[in-house]
mmCIF file of C-alpha atoms and ligand atoms in Angstrom:
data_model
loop_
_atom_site.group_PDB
_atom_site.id
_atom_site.type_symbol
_atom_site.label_atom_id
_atom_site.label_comp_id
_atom_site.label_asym_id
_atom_site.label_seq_id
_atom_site.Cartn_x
_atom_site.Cartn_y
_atom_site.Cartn_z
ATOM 1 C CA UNK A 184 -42.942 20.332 4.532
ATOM 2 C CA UNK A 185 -40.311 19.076 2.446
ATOM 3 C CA UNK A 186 -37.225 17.311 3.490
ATOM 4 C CA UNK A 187 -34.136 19.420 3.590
ATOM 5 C CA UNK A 188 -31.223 17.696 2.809
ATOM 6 C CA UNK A 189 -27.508 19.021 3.261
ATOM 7 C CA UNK A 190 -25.625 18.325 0.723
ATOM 8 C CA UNK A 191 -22.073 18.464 1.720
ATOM 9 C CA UNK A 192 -19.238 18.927 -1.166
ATOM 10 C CA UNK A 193 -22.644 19.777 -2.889
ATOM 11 C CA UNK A 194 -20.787 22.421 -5.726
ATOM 12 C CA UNK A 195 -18.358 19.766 -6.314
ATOM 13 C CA UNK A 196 -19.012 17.116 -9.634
ATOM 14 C CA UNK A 197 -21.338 14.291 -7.901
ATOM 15 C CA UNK A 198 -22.653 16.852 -5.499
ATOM 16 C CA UNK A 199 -23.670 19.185 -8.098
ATOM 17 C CA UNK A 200 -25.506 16.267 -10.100
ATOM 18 C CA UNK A 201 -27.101 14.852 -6.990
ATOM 19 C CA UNK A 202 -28.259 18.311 -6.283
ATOM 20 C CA UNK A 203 -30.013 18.440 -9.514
ATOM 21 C CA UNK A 204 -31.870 15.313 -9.386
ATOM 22 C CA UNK A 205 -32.735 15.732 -5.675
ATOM 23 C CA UNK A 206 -34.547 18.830 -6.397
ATOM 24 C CA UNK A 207 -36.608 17.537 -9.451
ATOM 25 C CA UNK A 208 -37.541 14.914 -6.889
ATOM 26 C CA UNK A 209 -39.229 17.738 -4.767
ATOM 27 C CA UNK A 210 -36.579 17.470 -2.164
ATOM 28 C CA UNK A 211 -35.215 21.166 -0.769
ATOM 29 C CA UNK A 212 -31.373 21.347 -1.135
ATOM 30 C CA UNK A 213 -29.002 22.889 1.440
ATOM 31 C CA UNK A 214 -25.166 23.156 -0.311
ATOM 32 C CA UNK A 215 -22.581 23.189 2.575
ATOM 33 C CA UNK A 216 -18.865 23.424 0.925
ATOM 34 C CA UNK A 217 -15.651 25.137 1.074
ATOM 35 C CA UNK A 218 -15.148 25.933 -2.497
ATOM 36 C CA UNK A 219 -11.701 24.122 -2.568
ATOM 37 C CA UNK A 220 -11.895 22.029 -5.647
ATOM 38 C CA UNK A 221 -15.473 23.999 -6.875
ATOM 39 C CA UNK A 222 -17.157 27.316 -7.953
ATOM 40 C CA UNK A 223 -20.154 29.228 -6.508
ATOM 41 C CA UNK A 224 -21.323 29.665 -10.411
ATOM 42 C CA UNK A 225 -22.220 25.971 -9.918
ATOM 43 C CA UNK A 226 -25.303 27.409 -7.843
ATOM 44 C CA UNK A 227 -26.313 29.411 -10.778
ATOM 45 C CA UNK A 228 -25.924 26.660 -13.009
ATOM 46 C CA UNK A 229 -28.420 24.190 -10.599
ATOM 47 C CA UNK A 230 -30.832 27.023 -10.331
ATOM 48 C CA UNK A 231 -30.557 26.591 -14.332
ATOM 49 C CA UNK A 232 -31.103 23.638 -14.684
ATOM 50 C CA UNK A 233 -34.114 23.299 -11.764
ATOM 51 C CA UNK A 234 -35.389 26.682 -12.171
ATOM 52 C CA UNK A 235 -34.839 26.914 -8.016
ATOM 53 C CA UNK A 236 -31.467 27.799 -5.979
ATOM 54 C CA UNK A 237 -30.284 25.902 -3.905
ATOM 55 C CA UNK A 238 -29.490 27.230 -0.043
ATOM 56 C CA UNK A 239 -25.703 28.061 0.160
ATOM 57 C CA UNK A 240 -23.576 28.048 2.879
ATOM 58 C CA UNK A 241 -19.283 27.922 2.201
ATOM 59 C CA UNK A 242 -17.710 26.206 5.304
ATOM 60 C CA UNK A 243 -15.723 23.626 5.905
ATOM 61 C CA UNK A 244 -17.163 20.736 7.733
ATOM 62 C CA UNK A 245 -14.378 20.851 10.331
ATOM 63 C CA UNK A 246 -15.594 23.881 11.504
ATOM 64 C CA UNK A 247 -17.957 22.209 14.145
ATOM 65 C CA UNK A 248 -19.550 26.095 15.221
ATOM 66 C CA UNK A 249 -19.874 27.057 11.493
ATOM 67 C CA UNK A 250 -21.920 23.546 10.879
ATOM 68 C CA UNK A 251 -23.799 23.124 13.957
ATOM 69 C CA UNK A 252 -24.959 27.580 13.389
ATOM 70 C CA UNK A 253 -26.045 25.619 10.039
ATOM 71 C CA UNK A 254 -28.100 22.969 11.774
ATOM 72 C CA UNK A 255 -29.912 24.983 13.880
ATOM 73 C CA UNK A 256 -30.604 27.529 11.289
ATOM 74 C CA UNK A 257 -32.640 24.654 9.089
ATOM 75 C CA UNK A 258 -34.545 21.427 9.496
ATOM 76 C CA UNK A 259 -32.579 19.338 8.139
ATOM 77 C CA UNK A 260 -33.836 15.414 7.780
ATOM 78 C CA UNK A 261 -30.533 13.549 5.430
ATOM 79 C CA UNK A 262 -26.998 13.937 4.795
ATOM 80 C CA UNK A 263 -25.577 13.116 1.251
ATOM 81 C CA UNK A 264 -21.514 13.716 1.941
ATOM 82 C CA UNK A 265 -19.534 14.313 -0.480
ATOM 83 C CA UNK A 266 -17.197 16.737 1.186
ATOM 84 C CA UNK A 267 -13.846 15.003 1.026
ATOM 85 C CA UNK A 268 -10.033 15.447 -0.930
ATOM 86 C CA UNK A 269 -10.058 12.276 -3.383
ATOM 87 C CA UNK A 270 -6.515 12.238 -5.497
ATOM 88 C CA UNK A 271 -4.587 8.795 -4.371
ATOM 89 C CA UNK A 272 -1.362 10.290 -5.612
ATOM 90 C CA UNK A 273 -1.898 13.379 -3.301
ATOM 91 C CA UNK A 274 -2.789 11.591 -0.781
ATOM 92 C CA UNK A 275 0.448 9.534 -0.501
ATOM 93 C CA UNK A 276 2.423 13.093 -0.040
ATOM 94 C CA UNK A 277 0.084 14.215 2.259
ATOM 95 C CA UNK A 278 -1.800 11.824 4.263
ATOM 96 C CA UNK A 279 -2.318 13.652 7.359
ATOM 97 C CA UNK A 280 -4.163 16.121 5.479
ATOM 98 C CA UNK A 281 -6.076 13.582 3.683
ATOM 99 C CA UNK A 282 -6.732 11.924 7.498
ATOM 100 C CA UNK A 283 -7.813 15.427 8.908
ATOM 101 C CA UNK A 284 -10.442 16.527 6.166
ATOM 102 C CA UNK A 285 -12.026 13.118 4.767
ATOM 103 C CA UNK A 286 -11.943 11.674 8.517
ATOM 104 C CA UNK A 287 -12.820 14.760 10.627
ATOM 105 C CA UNK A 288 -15.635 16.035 8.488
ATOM 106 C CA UNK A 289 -17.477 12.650 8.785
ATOM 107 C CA UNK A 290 -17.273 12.664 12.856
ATOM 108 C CA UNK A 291 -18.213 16.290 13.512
ATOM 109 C CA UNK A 292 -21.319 15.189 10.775
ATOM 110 C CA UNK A 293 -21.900 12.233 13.529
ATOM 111 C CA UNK A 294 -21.657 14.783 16.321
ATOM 112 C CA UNK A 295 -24.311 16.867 14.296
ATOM 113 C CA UNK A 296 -26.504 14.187 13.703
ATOM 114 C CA UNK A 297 -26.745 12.733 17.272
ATOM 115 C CA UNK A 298 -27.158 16.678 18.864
ATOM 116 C CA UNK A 299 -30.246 17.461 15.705
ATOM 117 C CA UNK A 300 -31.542 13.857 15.859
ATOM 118 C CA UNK A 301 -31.535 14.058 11.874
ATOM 119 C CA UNK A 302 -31.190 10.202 11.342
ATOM 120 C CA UNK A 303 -29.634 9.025 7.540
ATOM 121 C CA UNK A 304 -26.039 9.828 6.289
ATOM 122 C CA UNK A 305 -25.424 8.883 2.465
ATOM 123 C CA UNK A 306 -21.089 8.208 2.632
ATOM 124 C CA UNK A 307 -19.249 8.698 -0.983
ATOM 125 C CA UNK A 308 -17.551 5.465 -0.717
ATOM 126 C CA UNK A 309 -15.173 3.679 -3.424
ATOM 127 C CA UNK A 310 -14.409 0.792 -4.869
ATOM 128 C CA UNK A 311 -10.981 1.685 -3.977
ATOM 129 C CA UNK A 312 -12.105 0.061 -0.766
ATOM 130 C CA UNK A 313 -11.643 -3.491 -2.514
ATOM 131 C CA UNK A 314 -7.816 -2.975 -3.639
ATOM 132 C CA UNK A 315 -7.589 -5.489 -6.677
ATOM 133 C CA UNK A 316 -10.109 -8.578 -5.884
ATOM 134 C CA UNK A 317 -9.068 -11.705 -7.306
ATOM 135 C CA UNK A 318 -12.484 -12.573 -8.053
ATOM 136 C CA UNK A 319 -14.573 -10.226 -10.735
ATOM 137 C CA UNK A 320 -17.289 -8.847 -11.111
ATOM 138 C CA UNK A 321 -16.527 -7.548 -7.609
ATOM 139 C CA UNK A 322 -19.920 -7.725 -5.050
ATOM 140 C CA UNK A 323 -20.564 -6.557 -1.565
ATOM 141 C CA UNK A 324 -19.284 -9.613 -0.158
ATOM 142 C CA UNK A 325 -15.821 -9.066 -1.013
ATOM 143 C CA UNK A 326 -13.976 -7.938 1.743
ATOM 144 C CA UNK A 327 -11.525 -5.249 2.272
ATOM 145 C CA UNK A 328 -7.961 -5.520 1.223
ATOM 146 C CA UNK A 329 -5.517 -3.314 2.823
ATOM 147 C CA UNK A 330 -5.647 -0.420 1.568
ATOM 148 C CA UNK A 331 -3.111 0.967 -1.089
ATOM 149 C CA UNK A 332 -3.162 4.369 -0.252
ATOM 150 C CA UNK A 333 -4.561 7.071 2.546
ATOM 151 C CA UNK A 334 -7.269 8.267 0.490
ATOM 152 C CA UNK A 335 -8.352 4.754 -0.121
ATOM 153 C CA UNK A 336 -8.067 3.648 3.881
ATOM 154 C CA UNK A 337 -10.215 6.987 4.726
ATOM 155 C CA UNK A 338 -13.261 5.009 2.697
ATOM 156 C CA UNK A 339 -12.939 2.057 4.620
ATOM 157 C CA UNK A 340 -12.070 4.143 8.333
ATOM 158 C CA UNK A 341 -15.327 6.169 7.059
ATOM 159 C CA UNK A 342 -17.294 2.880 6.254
ATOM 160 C CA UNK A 343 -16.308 1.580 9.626
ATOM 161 C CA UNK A 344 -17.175 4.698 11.408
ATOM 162 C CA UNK A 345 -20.460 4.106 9.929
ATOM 163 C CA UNK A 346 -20.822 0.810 10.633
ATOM 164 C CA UNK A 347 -19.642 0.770 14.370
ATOM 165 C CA UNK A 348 -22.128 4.421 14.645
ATOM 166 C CA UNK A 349 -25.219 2.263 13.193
ATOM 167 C CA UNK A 350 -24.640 -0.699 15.403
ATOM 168 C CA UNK A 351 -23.738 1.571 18.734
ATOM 169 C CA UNK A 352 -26.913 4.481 18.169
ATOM 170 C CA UNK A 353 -30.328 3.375 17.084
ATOM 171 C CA UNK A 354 -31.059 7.185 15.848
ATOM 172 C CA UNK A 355 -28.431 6.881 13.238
ATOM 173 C CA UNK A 356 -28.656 5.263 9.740
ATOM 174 C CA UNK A 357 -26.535 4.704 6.948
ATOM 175 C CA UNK A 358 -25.834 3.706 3.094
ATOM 176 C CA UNK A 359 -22.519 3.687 1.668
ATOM 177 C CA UNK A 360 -22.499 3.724 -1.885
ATOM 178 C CA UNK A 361 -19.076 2.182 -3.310
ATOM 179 C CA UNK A 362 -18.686 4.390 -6.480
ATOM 180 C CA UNK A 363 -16.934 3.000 -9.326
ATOM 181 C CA UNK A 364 -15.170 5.022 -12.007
ATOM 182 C CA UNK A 365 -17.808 8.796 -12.279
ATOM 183 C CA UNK A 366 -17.380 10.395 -15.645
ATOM 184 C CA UNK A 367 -19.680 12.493 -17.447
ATOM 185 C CA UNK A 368 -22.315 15.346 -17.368
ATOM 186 C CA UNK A 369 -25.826 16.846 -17.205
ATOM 187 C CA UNK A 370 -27.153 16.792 -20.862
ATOM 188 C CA UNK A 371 -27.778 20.324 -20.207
ATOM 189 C CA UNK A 372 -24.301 21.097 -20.416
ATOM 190 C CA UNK A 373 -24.544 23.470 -17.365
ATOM 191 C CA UNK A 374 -22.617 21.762 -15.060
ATOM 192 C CA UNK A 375 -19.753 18.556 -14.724
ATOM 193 C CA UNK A 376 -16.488 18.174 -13.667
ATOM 194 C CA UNK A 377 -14.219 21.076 -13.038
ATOM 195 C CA UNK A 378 -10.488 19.570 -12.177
ATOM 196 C CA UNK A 379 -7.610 22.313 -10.560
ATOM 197 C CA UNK A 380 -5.153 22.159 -12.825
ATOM 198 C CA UNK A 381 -3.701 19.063 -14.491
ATOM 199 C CA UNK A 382 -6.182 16.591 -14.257
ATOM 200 C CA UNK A 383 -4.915 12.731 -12.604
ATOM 201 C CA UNK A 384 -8.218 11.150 -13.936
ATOM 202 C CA UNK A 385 -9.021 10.206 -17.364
ATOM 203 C CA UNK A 386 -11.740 11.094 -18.629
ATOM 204 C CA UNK A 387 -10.982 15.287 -18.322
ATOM 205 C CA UNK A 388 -7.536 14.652 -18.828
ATOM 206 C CA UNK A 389 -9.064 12.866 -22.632
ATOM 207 C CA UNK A 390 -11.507 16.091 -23.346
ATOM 208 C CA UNK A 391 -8.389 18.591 -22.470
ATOM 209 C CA UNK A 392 -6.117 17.053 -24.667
ATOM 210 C CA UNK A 393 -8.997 16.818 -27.756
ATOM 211 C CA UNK A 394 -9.659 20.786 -26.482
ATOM 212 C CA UNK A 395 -5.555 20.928 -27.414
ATOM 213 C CA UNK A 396 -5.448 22.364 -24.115
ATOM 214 C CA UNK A 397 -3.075 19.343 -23.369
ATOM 215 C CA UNK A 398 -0.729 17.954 -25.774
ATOM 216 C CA UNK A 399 -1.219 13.973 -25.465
ATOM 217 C CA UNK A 400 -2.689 11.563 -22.863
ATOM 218 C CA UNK A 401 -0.613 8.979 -21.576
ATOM 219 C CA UNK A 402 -1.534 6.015 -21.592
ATOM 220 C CA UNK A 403 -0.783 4.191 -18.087
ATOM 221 C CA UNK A 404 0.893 0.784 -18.987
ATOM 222 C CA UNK A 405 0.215 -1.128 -22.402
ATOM 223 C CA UNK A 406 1.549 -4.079 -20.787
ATOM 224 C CA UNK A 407 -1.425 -5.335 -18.519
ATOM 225 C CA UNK A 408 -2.911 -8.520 -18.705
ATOM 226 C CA UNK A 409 -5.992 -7.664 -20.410
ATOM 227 C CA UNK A 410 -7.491 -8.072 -24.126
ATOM 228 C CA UNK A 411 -5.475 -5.161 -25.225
ATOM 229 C CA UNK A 412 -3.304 -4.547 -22.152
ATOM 230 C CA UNK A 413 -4.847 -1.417 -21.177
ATOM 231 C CA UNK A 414 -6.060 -0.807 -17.593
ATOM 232 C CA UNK A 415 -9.702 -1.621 -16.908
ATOM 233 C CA UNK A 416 -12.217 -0.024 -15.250
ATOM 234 C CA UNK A 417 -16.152 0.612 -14.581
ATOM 235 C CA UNK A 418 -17.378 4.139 -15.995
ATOM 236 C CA UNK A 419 -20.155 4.780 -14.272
ATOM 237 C CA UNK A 420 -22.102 7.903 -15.751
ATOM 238 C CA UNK A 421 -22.626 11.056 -13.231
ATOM 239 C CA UNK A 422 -26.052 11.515 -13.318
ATOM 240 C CA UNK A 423 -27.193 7.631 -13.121
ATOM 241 C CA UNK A 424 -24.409 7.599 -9.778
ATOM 242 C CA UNK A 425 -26.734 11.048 -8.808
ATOM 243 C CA UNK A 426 -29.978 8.954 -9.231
ATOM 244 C CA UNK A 427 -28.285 6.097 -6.554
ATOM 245 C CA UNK A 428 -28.501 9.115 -4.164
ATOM 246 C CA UNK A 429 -31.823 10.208 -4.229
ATOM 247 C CA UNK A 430 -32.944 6.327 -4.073
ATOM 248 C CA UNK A 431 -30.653 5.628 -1.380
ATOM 249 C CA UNK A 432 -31.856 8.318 1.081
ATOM 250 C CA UNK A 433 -35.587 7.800 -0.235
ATOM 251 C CA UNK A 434 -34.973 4.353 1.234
ATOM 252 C CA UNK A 435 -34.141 5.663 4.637
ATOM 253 C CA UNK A 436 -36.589 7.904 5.228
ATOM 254 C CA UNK A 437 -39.360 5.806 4.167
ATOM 255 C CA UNK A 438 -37.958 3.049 6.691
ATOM 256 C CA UNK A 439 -37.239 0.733 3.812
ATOM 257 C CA UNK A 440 -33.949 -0.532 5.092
ATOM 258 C CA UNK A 441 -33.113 -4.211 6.205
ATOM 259 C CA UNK A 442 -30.505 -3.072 8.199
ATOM 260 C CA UNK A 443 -29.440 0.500 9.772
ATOM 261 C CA UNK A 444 -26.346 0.094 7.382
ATOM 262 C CA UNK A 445 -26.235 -0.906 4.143
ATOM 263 C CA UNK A 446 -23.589 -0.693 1.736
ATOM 264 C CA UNK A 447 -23.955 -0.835 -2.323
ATOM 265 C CA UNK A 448 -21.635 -0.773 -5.664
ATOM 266 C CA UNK A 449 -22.676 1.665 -7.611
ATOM 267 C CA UNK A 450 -21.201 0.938 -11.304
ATOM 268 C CA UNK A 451 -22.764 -0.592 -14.855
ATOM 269 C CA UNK A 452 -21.174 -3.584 -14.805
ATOM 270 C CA UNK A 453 -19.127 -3.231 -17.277
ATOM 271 C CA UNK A 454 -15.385 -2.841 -17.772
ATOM 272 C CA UNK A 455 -13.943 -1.097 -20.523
ATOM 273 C CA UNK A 456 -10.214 -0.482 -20.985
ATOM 274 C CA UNK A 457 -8.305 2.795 -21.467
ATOM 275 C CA UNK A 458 -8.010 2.148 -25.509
ATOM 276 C CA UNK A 459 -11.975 1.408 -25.365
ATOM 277 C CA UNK A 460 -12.650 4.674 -23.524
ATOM 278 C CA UNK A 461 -10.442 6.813 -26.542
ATOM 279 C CA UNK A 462 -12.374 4.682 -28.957
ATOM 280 C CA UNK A 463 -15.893 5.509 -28.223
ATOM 281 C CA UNK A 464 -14.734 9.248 -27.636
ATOM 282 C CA UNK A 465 -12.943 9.084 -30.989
ATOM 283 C CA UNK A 466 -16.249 7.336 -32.682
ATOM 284 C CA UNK A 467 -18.912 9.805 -30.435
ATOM 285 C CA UNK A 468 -17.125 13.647 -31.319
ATOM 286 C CA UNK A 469 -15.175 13.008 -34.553
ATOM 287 C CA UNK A 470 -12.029 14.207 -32.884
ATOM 288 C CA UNK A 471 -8.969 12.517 -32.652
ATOM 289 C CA UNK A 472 -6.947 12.048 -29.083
ATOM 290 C CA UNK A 473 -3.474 11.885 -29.220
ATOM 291 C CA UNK A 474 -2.027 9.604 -26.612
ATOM 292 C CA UNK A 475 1.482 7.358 -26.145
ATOM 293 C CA UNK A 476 2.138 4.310 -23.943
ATOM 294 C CA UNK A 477 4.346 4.931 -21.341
ATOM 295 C CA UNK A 478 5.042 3.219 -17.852
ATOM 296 C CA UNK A 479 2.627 1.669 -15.498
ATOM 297 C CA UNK A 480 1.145 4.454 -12.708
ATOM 298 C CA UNK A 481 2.484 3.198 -9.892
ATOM 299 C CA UNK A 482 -0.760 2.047 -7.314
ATOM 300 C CA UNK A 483 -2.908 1.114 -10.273
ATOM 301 C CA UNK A 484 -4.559 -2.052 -10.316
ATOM 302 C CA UNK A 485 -5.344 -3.862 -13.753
ATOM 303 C CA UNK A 486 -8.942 -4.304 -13.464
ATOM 304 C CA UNK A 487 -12.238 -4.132 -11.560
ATOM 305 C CA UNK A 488 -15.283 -4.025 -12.075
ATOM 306 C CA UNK A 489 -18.715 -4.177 -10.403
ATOM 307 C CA UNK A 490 -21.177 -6.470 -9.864
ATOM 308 C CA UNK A 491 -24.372 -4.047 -9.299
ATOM 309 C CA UNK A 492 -27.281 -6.835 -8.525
ATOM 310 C CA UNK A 493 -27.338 -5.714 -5.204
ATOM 311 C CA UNK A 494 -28.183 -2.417 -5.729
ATOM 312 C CA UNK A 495 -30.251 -3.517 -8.715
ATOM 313 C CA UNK A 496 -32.101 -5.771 -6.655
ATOM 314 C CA UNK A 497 -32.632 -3.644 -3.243
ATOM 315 C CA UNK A 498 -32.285 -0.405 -4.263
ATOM 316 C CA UNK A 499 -34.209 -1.093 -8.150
ATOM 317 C CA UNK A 500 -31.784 1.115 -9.170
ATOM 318 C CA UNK A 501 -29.643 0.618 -12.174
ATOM 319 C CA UNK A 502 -27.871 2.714 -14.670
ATOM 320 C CA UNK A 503 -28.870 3.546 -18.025
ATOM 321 C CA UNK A 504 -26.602 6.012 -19.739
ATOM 322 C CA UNK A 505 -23.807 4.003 -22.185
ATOM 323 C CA UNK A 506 -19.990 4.990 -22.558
ATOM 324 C CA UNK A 507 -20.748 6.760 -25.521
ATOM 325 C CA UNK A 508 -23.357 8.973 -23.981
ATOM 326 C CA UNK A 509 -20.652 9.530 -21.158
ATOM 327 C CA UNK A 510 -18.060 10.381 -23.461
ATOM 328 C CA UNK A 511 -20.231 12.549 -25.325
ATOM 329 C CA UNK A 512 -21.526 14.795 -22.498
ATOM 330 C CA UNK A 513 -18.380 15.250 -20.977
ATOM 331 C CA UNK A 514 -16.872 16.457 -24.214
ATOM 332 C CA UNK A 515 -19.999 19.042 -24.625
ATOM 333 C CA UNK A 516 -18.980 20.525 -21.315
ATOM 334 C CA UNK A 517 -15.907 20.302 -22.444
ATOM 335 C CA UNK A 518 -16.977 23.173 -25.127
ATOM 336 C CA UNK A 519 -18.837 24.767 -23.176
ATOM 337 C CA UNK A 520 -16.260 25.256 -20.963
ATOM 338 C CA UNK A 521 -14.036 27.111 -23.556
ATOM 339 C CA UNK A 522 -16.618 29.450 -24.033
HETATM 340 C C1 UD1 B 758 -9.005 6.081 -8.614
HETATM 341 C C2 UD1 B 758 -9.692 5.261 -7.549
HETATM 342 C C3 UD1 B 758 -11.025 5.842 -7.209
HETATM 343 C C4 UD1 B 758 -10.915 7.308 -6.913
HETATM 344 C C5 UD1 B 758 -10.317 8.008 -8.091
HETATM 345 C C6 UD1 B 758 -10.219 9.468 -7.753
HETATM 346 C C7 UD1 B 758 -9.191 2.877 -7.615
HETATM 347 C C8 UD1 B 758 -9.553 1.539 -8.179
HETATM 348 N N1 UD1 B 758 -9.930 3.916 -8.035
HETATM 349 O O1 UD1 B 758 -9.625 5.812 -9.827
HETATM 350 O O2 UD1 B 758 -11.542 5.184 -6.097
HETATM 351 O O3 UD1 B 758 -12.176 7.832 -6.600
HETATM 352 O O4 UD1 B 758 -9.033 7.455 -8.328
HETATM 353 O O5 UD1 B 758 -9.080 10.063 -8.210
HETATM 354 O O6 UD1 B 758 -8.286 3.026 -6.828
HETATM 355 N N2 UD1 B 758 -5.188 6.755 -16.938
HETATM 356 C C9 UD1 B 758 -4.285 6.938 -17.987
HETATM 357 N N3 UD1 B 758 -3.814 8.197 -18.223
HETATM 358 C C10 UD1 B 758 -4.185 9.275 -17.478
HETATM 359 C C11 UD1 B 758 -5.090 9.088 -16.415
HETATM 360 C C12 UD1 B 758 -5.567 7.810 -16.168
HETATM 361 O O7 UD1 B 758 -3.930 5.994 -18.681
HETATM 362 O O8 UD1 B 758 -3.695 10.381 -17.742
HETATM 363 C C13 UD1 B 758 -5.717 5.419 -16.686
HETATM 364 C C14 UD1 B 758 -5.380 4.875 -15.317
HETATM 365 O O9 UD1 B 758 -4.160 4.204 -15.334
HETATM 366 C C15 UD1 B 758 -6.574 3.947 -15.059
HETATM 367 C C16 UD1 B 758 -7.731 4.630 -15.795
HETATM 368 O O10 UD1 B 758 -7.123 5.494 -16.748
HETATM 369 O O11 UD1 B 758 -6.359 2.692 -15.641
HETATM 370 C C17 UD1 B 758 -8.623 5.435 -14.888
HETATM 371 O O12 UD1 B 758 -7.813 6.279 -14.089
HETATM 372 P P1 UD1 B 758 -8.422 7.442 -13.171
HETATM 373 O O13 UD1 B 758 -9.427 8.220 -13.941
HETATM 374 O O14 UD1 B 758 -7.289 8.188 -12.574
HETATM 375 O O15 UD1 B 758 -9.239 6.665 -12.053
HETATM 376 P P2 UD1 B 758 -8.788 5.446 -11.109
HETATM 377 O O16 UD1 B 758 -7.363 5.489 -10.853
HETATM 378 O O17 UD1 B 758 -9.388 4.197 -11.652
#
């Protein structure tokens, strides 16, 4: 029988990708999410895409009845969670809401996991963990600064969780995979990131503002100390960051892991700054994005990026897709969004 794997936050942008490229892997897909920052015609679009819906459940992972009705109901062998809120600004106004959901959705999952014996969790974690290292490339190794902001400190409390679960219950294994920057989307064009009103990230709030649907991007701070004092970070294309999924929860249930939890950067390796990013959209769609320099965003760091031998090395994983072909898919979904 195939594994089933839940798939929590799975109509949201990674989830939806990971989806995808789970199910071309022969893996059955269970979608658990609340809708809150996603669409159900997401499901329509996977079923697209794979020729094969995915099962659907909308709940929110807080609701410990709702989840564990969903555990019984299935035979569920991994966890991929995405479920969480993720905007650092937000989550300075309203931390105990960003404590409740990103925090209480990964214990009840725990609770779940002991009760079903279902043993591997995959955790969306950040590189937000790291604050701003002073050393770069940034690896593994580096450890935790404090973090800048409640979103950030719920990926380390929900590393830790992880860690302290691993060490305390043999039944119970784990990878974190530190994202970097996610941008981008399926070459089919069926499915990528759907922000709530104004976008806070850049790469949608670029492709709105070439749709004209936004006047001009600002720029975050000219004044950084960097080649051309833009911010910089590591894109990191959608569907290679999907691909780090499937590998990582191959790994644990084949038994492959060294350790019960593991913990991997999940980037290119390469930083590019704000004025970079306009340049190869500029260069890959012909259209022009009109942006200004205004003030630093306060919490920003200057730059990161990652160093991804780790995850080259154990997982033989590593990305493929460029900028450009990041900047190009999003702005096809872009259009197809209009239409
Ligand atoms: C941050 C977090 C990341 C989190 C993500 C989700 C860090 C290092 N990263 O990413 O963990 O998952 O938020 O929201 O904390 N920019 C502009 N104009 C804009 C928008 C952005 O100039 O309108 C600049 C920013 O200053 C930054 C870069 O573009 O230099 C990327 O910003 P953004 O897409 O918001 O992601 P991060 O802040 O890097």
């Amino acid at each position: 029988m195939a594994n089933q794997i839940l798939l929590t936050g799975g109509t949201g942008f990674i989830g939806s990708h990971t989806a995808v490229e789970l199910m071309s892997q022969g893996y059955e897909v269970i979608i658990v999410d609340d809708l809150s920052n996603s669409e159900l015609k997401t499901l329509k679009s996977i079923e697209r895409i794979t020729g094969k819906k995915p099962k659907f459940y909308q709940a929110d992972i807080r609701q410990y009845e709702l989840i564990n009705a969903i555990f019984k109901e299935n035979k569920i062998t991994g966890i991929i969670h995405f479920a969480a809120k993720k905007a650092v600004g937000e989550s300075v106004e309203q931390p105990v809401m960003y404590y409740d959901i990103n925090i209480n959705s990964m214990i009840n999952l725990l609770k779940l996991m002991a009760a079903y014996q279902v043993q591997p969790i995959v955790f969306s974690s950040s590189c937000t963990v790291y604050g701003q290292p002073s050393i770069l490339p940034v690896t593994e190794a580096t450890p935790f600064l404090p973090a800048e902001s409640p979103y950030g400190n719920t990926k380390q409390i929900g590393e830790t969780i992880l860690r302290d679960s691993t060490a305390a219950n043999k039944n119970i294994n784990a990878i974190s995979l530190r994202y970097f920057n996610p941008v981008g989307a399926h070459e089919s064009g069926l499915i990528g990131e759907l922000p709530i009103g104004v976008p806070a990230n850049l790469i949608p709030f670029i492709t709105q503002t070439a749709a004209g649907l936004r006047q001009e991007l600002k720029i975050f701070g000219g004044d950084y100390n960097t080649p051309d004092g833009t911010a910089i970070r590591d894109y990191i294309h959608v569907v290679d960051l999907a691909k780090a999924h499937v590998v990582a929860i191959d790994r644990m249930l084949n038994a492959k892991q060294a350790k019960r939890y593991e913990f991997f950067n999940i980037g290119t390796g390469k930083g590019s700054s704000v004025l970079e990013v306009i340049q190869s959209f500029e260069k890959m769609t012909k259209v022009k994005v009109p942006y200004r320099i205004v003030d630093r965003r306060p919490g920003d760091i200057v730059e990161i990026y990652a160093d991804t031998s780790l995850a080259n090395q154990v997982l033989d994983w590593k990305s493929l897709l460029n900028l450009d072909e990041m900047m190009r898919s999003a702005w096809q979904w872009q259009l197809n969004l209009g239409k």
